[in-house]
Each structure stands twice: as C-alpha cells, then as structure tokens.
mmCIF file of C-alpha atoms and ligand atoms in Angstrom:
data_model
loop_
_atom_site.group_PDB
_atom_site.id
_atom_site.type_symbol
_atom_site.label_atom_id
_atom_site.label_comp_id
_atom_site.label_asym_id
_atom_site.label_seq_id
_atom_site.Cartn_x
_atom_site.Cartn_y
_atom_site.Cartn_z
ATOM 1 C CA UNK A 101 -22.403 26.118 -30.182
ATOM 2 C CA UNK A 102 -21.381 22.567 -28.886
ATOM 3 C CA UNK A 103 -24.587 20.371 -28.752
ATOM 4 C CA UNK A 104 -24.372 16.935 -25.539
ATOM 5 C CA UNK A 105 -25.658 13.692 -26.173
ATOM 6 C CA UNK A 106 -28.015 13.246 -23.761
ATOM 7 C CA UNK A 107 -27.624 9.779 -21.373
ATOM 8 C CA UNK A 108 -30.239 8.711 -18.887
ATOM 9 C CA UNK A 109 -30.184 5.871 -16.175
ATOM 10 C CA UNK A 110 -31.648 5.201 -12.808
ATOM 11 C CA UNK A 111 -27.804 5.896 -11.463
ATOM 12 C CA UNK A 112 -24.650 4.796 -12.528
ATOM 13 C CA UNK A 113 -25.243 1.878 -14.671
ATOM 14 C CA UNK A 114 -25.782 3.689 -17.892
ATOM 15 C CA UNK A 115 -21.736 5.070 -17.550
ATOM 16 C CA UNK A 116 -20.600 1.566 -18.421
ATOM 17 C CA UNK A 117 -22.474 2.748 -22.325
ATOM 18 C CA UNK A 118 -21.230 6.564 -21.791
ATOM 19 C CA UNK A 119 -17.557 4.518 -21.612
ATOM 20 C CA UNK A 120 -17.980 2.935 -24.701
ATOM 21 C CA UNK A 121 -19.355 6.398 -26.716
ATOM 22 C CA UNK A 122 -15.792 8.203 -25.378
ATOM 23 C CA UNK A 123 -14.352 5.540 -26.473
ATOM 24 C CA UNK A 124 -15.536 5.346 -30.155
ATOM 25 C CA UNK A 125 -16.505 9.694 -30.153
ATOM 26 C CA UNK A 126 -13.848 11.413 -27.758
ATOM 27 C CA UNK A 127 -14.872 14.561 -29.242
ATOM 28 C CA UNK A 128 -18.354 14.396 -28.656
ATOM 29 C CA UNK A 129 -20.092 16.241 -25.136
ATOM 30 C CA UNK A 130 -21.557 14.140 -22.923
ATOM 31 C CA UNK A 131 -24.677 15.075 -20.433
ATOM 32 C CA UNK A 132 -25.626 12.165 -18.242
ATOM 33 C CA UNK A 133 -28.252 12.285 -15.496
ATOM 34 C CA UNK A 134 -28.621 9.121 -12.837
ATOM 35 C CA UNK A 135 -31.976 8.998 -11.217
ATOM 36 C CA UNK A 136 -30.047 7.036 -8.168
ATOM 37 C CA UNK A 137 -32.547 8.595 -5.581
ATOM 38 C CA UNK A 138 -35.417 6.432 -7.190
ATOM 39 C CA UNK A 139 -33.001 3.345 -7.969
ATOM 40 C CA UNK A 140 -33.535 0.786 -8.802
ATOM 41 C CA UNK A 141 -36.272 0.915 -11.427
ATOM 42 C CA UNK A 142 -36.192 -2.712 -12.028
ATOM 43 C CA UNK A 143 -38.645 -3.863 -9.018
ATOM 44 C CA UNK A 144 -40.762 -0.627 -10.482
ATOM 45 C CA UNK A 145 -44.581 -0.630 -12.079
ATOM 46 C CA UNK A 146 -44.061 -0.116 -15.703
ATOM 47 C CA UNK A 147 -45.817 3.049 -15.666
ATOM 48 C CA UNK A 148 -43.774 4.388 -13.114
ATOM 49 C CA UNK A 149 -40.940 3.946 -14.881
ATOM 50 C CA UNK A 150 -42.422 5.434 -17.903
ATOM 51 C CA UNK A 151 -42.668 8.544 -15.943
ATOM 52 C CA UNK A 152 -39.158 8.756 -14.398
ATOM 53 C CA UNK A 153 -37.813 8.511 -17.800
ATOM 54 C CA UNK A 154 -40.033 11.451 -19.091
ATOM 55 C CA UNK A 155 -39.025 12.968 -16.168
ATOM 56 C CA UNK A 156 -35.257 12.601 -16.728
ATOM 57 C CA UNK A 157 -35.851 13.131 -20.664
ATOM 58 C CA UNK A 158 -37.282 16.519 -20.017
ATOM 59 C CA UNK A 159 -34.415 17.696 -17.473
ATOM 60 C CA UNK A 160 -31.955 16.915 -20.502
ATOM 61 C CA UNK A 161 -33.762 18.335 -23.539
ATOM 62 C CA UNK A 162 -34.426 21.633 -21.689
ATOM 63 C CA UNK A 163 -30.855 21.474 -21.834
ATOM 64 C CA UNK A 164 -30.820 21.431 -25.575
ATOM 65 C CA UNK A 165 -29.340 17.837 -26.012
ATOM 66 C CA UNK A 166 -28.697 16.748 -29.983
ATOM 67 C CA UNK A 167 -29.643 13.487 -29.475
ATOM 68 C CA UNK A 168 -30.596 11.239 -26.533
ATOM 69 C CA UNK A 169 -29.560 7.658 -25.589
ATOM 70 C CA UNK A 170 -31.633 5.631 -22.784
ATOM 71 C CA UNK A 171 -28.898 3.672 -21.303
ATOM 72 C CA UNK A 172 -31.293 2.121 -19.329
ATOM 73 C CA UNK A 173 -32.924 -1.372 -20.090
ATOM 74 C CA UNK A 174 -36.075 -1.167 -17.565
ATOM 75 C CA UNK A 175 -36.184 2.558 -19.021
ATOM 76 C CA UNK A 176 -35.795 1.284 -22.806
ATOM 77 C CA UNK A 177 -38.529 -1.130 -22.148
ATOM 78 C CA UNK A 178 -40.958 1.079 -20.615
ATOM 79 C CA UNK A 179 -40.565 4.360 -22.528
ATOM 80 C CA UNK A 180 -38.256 4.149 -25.654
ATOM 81 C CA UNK A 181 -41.148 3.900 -28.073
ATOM 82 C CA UNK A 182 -43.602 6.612 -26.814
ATOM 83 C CA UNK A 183 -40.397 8.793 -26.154
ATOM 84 C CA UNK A 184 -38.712 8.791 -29.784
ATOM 85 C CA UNK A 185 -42.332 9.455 -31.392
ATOM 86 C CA UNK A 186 -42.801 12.367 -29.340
ATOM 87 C CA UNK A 187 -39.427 13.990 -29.486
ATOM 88 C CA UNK A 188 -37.642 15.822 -32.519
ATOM 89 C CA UNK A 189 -34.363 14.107 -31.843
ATOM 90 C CA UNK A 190 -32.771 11.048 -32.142
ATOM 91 C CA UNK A 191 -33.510 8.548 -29.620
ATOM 92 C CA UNK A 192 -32.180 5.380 -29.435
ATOM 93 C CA UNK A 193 -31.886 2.528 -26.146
ATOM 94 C CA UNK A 194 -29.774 -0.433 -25.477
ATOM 95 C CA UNK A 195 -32.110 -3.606 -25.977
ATOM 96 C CA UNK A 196 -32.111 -3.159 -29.749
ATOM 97 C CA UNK A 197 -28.065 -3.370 -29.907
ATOM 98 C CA UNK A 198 -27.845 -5.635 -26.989
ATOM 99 C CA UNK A 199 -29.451 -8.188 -29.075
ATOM 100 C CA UNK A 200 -27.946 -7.580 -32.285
ATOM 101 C CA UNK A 201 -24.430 -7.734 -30.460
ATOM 102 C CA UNK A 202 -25.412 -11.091 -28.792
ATOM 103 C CA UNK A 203 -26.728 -12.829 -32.498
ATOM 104 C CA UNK A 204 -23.491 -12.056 -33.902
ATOM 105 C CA UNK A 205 -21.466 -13.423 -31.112
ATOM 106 C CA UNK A 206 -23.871 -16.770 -30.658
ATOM 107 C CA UNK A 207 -22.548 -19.880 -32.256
ATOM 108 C CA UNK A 208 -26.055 -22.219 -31.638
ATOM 109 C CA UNK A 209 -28.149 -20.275 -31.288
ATOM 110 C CA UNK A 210 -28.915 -20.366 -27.555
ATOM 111 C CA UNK A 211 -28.743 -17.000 -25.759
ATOM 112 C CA UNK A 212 -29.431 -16.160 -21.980
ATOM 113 C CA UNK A 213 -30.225 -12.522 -20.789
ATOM 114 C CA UNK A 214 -30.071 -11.322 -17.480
ATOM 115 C CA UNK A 215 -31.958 -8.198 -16.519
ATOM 116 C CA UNK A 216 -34.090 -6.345 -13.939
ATOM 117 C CA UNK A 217 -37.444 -7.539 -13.137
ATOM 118 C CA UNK A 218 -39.160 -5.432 -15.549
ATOM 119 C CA UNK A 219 -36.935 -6.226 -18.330
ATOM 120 C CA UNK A 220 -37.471 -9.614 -18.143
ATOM 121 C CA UNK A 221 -40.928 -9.642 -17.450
ATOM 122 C CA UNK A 222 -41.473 -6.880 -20.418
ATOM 123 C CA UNK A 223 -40.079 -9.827 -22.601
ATOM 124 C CA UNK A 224 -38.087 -7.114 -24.717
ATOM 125 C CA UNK A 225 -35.397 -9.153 -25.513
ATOM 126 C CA UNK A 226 -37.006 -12.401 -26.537
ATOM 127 C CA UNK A 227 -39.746 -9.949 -28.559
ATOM 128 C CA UNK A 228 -35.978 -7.866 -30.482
ATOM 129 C CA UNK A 229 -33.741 -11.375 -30.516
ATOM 130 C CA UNK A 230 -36.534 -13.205 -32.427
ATOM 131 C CA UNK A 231 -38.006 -10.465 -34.407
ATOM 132 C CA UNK A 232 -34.109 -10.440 -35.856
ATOM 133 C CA UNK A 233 -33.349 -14.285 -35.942
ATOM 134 C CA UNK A 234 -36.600 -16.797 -35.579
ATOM 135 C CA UNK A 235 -34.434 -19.571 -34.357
ATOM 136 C CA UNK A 236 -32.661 -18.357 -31.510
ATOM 137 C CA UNK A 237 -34.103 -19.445 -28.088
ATOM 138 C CA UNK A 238 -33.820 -17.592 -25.118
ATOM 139 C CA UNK A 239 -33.225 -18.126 -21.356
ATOM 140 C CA UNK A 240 -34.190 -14.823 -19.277
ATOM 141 C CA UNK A 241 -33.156 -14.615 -15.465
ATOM 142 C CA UNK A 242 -34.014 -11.542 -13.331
ATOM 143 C CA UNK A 243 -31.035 -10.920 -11.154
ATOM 144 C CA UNK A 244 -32.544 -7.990 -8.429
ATOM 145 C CA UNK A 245 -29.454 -8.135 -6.402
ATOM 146 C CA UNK A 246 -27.164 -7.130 -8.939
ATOM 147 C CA UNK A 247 -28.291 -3.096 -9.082
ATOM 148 C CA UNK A 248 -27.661 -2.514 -5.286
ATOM 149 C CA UNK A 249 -24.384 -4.641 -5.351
ATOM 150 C CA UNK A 250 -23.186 -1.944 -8.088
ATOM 151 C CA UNK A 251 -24.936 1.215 -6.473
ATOM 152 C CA UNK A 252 -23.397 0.613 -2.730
ATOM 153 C CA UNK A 253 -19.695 0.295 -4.696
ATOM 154 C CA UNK A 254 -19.305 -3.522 -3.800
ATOM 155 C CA UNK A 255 -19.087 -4.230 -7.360
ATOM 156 C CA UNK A 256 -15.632 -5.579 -6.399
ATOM 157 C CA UNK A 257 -16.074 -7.701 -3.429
ATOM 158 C CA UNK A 258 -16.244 -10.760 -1.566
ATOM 159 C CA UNK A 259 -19.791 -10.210 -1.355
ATOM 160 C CA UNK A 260 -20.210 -9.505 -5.263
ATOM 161 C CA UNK A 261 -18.859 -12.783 -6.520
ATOM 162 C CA UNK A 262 -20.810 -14.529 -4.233
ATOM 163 C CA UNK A 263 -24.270 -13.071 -5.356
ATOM 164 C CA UNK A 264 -23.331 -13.184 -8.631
ATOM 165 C CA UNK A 265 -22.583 -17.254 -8.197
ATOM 166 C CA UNK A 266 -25.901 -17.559 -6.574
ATOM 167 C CA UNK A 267 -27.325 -15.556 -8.879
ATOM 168 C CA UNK A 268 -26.256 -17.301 -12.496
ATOM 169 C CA UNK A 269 -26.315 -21.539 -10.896
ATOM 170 C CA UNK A 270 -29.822 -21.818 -12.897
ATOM 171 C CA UNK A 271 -27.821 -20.810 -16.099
ATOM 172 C CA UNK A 272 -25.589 -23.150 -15.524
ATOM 173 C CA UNK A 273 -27.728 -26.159 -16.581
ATOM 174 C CA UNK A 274 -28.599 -24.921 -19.571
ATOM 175 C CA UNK A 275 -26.841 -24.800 -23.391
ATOM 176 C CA UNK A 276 -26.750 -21.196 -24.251
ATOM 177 C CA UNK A 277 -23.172 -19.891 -25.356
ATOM 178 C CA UNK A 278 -23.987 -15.809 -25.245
ATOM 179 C CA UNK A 279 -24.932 -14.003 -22.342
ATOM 180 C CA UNK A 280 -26.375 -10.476 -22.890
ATOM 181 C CA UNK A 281 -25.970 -8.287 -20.091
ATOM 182 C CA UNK A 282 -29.295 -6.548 -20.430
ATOM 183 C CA UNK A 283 -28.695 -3.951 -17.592
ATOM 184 C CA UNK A 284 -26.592 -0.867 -17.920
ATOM 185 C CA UNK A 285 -25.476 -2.062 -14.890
ATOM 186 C CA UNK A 286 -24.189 -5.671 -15.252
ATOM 187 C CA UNK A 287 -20.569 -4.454 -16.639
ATOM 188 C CA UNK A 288 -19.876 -3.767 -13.449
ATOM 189 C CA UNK A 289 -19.650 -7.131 -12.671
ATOM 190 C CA UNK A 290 -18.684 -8.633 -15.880
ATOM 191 C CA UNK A 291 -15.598 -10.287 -14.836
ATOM 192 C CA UNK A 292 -16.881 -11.736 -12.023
ATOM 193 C CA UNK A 293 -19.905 -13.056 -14.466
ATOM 194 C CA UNK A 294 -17.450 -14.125 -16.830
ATOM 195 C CA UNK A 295 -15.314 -16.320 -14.336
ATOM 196 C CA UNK A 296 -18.440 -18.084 -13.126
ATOM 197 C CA UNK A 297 -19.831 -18.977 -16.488
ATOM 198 C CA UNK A 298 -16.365 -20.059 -18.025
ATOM 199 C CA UNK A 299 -14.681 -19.038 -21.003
ATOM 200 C CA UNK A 300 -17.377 -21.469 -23.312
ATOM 201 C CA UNK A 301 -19.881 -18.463 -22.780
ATOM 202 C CA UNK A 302 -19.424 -14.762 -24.509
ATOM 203 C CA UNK A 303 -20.622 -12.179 -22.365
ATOM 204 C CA UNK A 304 -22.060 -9.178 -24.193
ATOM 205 C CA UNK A 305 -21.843 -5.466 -22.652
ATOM 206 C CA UNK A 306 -24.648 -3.827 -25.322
ATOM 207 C CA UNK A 307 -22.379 -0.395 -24.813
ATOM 208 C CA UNK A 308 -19.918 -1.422 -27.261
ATOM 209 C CA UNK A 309 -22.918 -1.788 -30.528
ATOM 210 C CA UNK A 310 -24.885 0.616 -28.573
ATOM 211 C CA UNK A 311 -21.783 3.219 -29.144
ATOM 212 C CA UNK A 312 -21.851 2.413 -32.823
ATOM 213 C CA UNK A 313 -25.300 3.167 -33.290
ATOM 214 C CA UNK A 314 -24.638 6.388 -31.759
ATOM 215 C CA UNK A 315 -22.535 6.896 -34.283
ATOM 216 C CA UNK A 316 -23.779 6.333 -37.270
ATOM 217 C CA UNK A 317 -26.467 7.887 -36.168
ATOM 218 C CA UNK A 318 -25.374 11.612 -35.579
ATOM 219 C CA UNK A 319 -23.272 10.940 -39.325
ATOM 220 C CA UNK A 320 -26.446 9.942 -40.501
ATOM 221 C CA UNK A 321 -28.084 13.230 -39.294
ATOM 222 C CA UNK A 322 -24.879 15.312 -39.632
ATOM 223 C CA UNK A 323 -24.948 15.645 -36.197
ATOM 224 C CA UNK A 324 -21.155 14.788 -35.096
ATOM 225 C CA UNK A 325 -18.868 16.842 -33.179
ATOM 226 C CA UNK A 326 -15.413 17.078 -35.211
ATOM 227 C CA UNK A 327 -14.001 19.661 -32.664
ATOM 228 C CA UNK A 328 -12.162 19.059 -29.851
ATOM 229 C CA UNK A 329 -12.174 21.765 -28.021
ATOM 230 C CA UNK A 330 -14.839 22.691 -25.570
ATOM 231 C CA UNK A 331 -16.395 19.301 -24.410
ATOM 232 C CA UNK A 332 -17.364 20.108 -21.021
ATOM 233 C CA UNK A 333 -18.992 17.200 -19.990
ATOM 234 C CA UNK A 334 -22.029 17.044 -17.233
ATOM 235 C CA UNK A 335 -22.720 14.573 -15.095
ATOM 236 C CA UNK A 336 -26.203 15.321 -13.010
ATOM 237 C CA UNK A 337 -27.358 12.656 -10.006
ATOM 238 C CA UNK A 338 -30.559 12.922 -8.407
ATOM 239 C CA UNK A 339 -28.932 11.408 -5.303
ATOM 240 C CA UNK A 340 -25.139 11.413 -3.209
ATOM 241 C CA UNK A 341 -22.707 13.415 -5.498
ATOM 242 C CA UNK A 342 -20.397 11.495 -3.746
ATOM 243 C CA UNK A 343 -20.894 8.106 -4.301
ATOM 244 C CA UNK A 344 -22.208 9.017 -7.469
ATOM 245 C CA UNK A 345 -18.524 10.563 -8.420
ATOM 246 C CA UNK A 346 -16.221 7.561 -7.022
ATOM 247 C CA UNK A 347 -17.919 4.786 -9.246
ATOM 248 C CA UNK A 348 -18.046 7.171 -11.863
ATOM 249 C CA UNK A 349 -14.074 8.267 -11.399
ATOM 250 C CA UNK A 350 -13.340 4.777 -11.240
ATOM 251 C CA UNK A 351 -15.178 3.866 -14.428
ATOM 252 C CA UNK A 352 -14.830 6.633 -16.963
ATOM 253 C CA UNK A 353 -11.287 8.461 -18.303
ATOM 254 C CA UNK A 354 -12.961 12.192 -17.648
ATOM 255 C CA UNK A 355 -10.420 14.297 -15.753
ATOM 256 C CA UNK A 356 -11.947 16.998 -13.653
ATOM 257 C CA UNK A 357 -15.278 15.556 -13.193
ATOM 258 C CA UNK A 358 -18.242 18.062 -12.051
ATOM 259 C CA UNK A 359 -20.587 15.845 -10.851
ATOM 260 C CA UNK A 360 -24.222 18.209 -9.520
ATOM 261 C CA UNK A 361 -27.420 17.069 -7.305
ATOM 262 C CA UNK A 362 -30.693 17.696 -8.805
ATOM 263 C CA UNK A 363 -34.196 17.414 -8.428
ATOM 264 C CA UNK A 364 -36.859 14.987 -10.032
ATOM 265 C CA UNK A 365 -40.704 14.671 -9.447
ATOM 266 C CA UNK A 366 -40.869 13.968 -5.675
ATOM 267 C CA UNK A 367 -37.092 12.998 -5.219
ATOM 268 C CA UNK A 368 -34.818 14.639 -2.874
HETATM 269 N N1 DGL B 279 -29.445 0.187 -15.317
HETATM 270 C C1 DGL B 279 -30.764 -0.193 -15.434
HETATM 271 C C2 DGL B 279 -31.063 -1.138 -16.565
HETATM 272 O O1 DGL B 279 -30.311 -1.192 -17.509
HETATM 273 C C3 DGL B 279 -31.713 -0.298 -14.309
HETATM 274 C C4 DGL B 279 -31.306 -0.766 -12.985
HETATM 275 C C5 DGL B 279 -32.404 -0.523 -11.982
HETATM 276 O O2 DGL B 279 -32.632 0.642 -11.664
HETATM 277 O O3 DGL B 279 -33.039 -1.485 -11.542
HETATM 278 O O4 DGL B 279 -32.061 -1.813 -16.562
#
C-alpha cells in the first residue's frame, strides 16, 4: 500500500516546495494540508503556532503519512524540533536547506533573508547559517505584506511589484549577494524580487535543496516510491477550496486536482 509524504503550511506557500519534490520524485504521493483559515502565522505568538502545526501534523499522520515535511518557515521555527522527537517518522523543515542552499550560492559571504515576523524574530536563520559557516553575516527583513499579496492571488500584479519594491529598498544599501527566501511563500514573487534586486544578487527558493533532502532521506530509510501507478495525490485546505485550487492549478503540474475543506482546532 502506497504511503504520502506529508506537507504542511499555513496555505499555499508550502506548494512552491511540493513543486520542487514532483519535480525531483514524480512517483512519490503527495498529501498537503494549508491551514489558510488561520493564515498567516507569521504575525502569530510562537506558541500558537506551535499548536497549529501539531494540529496540522496530527490531521496528516492519522492519515498514515511515511514521512512529513514542514514547508513552513514560521512552522519550522516554532515546532520542527519538539515535532521530529516526538514522532516515529521522518521530519524534516525548510530553514535547514534554505541556508545550506544560500552558503553554496554566496560569493562574500553576505546573505540577506526575508521572512515572516516570527522567522525573523526566532533568529533561525542567523542561529543554522552560522552554526554551518562562522563568517557569514546576515541581514534579516520581515516582509508581512508579502503572505496576503500571495494568498488574495495578486502575486502577479501591479500591486505586487510595488510592495515588493517597498518592501526590499532597505536591502538595497547593503552588500549581501544571496537572498534566501525564507517563506514557503516568497516564490511566488520571486521574479518580481529578482528584478528589483538585479541580477548581482542570487535568490534562493529553499524547495529546490529542501526536495533533495527529501530524497535522500526516504533512500536513506528505504522509504521511496519506485511505482508509478496509483499516486493519488491530496490536497486538504482549512479554508476556500476555491482559491485554494486556482493558485494551486496555476503552480503545480497535477492534472485532476481534488482539492477538500477541513477542520482544525477552532477554524471554520
Ligand atoms: N509560508 C509560511 C512560511 O514559510 C508562513 C506564512 C504565514 O502564514 O505568515 O513562513
């Protein structure tokens, strides 16, 4: 019997890294739930977030998932740790490949992150990008309009590339030549990032290395799906089915898309 990956986000953001996995694994079955009716997470209390990503964990392991990916940053900081020590399964987030994907692209060193609130007040990615290169110095900017931008499907507006220039102009100033895009849902809006910063910065999408790790993880655990056939993906959304399946059709390759509503905690 066909085991899912497990992916879990406060909406659509954590597709962009559910792209990258069908990318690398088209065999493999994907289960993704998007807590959109709570989203964002970002402007969230720690602890709250903590629980919403128990919450969502639970929904998908009840499901029998073979391993789980939080393809969530705010998530990844709040819960990643106290989740993979609890469950028997493999666990992995984003910040962790984020960071290695950004020190291989950086040429001096100099490396900017932009994130939700919490991640950049949880100082995860300074904590993983110097715990795996001492030198590198980092410039961390919250950018709180980015989610909704994404969320409401404005991702390709007139409206977008405007916040996003208001957003990044404190970047600007600085040296850094890597950008990590530490929020599921920044690729979204990474060529509008990438036009305002100029071609002198990389812009890193952790769902590329995050995809990897996925992978060598399940070969490490003999957990890979070799067989085609049968890979019913589910996508579950604890808010609009509808909105929730347009960005997702317009993001992801996944003919015939079954997209249902559930029910979290105190969501609706
Ligand atoms: N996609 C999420 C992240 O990577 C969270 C966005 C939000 O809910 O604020 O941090």
């Amino acid at each position: 019997m066909k085991r899912a990956i497990g992916f879990i986000d406060s909406g659509v953001g954590g597709l962009t890294v559910v792209k990258e996995v069908l990318k690398q694994l088209p065999h493999e079955q994907i289960y993704y739930l998007g807590d959109t009716a709570r989203c964002p997470y970002g402007p969230r209390d720690s602890q709250e977030v903590h629980q919403f990503t128990w919450e969502m964990t639970n929904f998908l392991v009840d499901r029998n998932i073979k391993m789980l990916v939080i393809a969530c940053n705010t998530a990844t900081a709040a819960a990643l740790a106290d989740i993979r020590e609890k469950l028997d399964i493999p666990v992995i987030g984003v910040i962790q490949p984020g960071s290695r994907a950004a020190l291989k692209a950086t040429q001096n060193n100099r490396i900017g992150v932009l994130g939700t609130i919490g991640t950049v007040q949880s100082m995860a990615y300074p904590k993983a990008l110097k715990g795996l290169n001492r030198r590198v110095e980092v410039d961390s900017l919250a950018c709180p309009k980015f989610v909704s931008v994404v969320e409401s499907r404005e991702y390709k507006s007139a409206i977008a590339k405007k916040i996003v220039a208001e957003s990044l102009l404190p970047l600007k100033s600085t040296k850094i030549d890597t950008i990590i895009l530490g929020c599921t849902h920044y690729p979204l809006l990474k060529t509008l990032i990438e036009n305002f910063m100029g071609s002198d910065v990389a812009v890193i999408n952790s769902g590329e290395e995050t995809a990897s790790e996925v992978s060598a993880l399940l070969d490490y655990h003999d957990l890979l799906d070799h067989d085609e056939i049968g890979a019913n993906h589910r996508f579950f959304t604890t808010g609009s089915v509808s909105i929730f399946q347009d960005i997702a059709q317009d993001w992801l390759d996944v003919p015939d898309m079954q997209v249902e509503h559930i029910k979290l905690g105190g969501a609706s």
